Coordinates of C-alpha atoms and ligand atoms in Angstrom, one line a residue:
X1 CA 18.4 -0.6 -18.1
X2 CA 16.5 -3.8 -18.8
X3 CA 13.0 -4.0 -19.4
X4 CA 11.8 -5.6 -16.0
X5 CA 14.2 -2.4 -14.6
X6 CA 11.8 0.1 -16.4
X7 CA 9.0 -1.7 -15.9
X8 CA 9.3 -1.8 -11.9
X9 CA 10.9 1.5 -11.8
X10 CA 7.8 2.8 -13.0
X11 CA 5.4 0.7 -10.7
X12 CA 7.4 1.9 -7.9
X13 CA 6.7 5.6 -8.8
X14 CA 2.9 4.7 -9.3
X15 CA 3.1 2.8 -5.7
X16 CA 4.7 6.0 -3.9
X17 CA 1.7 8.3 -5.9
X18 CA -0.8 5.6 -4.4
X19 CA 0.0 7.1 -0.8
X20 CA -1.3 10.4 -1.6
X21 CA -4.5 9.4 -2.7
X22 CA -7.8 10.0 -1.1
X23 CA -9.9 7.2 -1.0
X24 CA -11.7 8.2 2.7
X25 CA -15.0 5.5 1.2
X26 CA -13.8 3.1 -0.5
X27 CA -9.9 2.5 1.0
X28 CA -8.6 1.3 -2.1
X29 CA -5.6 3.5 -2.8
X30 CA -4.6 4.0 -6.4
X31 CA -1.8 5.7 -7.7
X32 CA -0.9 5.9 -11.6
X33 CA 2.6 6.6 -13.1
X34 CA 2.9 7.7 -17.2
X35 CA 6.6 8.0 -18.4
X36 CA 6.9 9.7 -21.7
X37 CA 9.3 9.1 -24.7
X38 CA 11.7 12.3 -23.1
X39 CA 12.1 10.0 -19.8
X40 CA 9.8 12.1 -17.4
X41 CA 7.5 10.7 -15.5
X42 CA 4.2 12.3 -14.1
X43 CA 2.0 10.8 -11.6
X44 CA -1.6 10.8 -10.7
X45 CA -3.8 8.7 -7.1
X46 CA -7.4 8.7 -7.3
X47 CA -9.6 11.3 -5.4
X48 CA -13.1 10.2 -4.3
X49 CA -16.0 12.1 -3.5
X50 CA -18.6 12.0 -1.4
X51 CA -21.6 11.6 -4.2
X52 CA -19.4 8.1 -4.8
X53 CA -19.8 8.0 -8.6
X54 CA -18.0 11.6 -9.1
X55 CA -14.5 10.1 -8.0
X56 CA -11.8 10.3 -10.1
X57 CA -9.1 7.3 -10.7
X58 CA -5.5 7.9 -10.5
X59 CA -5.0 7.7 -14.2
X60 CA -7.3 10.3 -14.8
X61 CA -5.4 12.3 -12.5
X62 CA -2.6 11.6 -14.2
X63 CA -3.4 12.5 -17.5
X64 CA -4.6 15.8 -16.2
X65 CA -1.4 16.4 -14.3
X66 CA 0.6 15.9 -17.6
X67 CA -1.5 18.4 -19.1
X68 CA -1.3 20.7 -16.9
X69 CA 3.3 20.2 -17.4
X70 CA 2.4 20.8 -21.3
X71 CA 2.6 16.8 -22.5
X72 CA 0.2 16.6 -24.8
X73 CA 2.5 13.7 -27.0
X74 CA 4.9 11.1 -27.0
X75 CA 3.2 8.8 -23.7
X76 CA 5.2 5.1 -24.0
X77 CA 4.1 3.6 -20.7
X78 CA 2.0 3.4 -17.6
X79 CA 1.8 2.5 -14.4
X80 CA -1.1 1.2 -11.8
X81 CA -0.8 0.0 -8.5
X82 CA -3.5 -0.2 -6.1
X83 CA -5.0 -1.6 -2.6
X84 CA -5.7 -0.5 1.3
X85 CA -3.0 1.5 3.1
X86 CA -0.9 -0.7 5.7
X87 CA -0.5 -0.3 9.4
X88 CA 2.3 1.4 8.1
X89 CA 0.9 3.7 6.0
X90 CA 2.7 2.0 2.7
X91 CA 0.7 0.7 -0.2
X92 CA -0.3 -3.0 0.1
X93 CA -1.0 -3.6 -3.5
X94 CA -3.7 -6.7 -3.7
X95 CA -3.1 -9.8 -5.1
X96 CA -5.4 -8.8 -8.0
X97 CA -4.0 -7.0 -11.2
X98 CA -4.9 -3.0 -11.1
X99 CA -6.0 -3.3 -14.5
X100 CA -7.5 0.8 -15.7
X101 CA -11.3 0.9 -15.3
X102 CA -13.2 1.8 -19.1
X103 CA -13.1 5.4 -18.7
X104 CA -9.4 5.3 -18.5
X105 CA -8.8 3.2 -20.8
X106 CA -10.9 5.7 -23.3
X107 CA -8.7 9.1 -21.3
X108 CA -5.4 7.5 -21.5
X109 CA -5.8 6.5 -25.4
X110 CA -6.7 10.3 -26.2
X111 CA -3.5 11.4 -24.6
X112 CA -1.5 8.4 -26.6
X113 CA -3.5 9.2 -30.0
X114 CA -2.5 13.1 -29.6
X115 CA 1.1 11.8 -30.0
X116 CA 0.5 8.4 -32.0
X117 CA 1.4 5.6 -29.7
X118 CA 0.5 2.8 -28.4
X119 CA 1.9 2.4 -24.2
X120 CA 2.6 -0.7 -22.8
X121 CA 0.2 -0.4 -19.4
X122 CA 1.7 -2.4 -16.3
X123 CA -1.4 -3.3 -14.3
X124 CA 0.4 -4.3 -10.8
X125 CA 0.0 -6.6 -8.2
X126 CA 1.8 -8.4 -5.1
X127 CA 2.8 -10.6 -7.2
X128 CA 4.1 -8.5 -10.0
X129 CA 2.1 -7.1 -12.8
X130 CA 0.2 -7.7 -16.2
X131 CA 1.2 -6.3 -19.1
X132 CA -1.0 -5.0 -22.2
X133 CA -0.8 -2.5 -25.2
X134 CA -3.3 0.2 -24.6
X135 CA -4.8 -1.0 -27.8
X136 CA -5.4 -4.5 -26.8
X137 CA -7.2 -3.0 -23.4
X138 CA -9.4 -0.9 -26.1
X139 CA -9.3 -1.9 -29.2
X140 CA -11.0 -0.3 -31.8
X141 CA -11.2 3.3 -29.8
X142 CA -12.6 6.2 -30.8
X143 CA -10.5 8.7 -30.8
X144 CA -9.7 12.3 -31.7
X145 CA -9.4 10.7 -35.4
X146 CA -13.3 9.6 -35.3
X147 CA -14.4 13.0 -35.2
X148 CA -13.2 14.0 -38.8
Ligands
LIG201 N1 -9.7 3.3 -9.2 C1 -8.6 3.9 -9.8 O1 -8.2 5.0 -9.4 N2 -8.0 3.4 -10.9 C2 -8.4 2.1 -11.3 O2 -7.8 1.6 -12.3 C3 -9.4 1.3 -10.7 C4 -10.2 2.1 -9.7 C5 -10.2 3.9 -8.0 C6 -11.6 4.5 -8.2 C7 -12.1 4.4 -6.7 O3 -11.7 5.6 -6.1 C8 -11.4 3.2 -6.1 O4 -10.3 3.0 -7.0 C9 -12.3 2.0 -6.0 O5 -12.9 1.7 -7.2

């Protein structure tokens, strides 16, 4: 499989997550894909609340999913799409980049510093998507390393 194959395999998992968000305030539907070095993939859409600020982003959710499946190592790459629900109920990603907001940034690079690496993170669009190193969306992190 090429790259581009992997790479929109992956935004296509994080577009069908995006459908099971719930995003009743804001209608921006988020859905977050993380493959690990094994092949699997776990998935994550963000869940909003009613006090606004207490919502939780798709690649939070994400991250607690893997948990939850026992990955605590070995995360290579992640997905983000984002943007209203159609008429038909699909994803219509925006024409803006779904780049991860700070806190994720600083929840996804404790998962990759548990195993030691550094994920490429596809930030997708209508158009396509971005593509960073986690490190480069956060460099200099603290991490679990900081605390010693
Ligand atoms: N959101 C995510 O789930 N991930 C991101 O990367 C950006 C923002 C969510 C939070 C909130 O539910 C909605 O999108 C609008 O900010």
């Amino acid at each position: 499989m090429s790259d581009d194959q992997h790479s929109a395999e992956l935004l296509a998992a994080a577009r069908a997550a995006a459908k099971s968000a719930y995003a009743p305030y804001s209608g921006f539907h988020v859905g977050a894909a993380l493959r690990f070095a094994d092949g699997s993939v776990v998935t994550g859409s963000n869940f909003e609340n009613a006090s606004y600020g207490l919502s939780i982003c798709a690649e939070t959710a994400a991250v607690i999913a893997a948990n939850l499946q026992g990955k605590r190592s070995g995360l290579v790459e992640v997905a983000i799409m984002g943007g209203p629900l159609g008429d038909d109920g699909a994803l219509a990603p925006t024409a803006a980049p779904v780049t991860p907001c700070g806190r994720c940034r600083q929840v996804l690079t404790e998962l990759a510093q548990l195993g030691e690496t550094d994920p490429f993170v596809y930030s997708g669009h209508a158009g396509g998507y971005l593509e960073h190193r986690l490190s480069v969306l956060l460099p200099a992190a603290f991490g679990p390393a900081n605390l010693g």
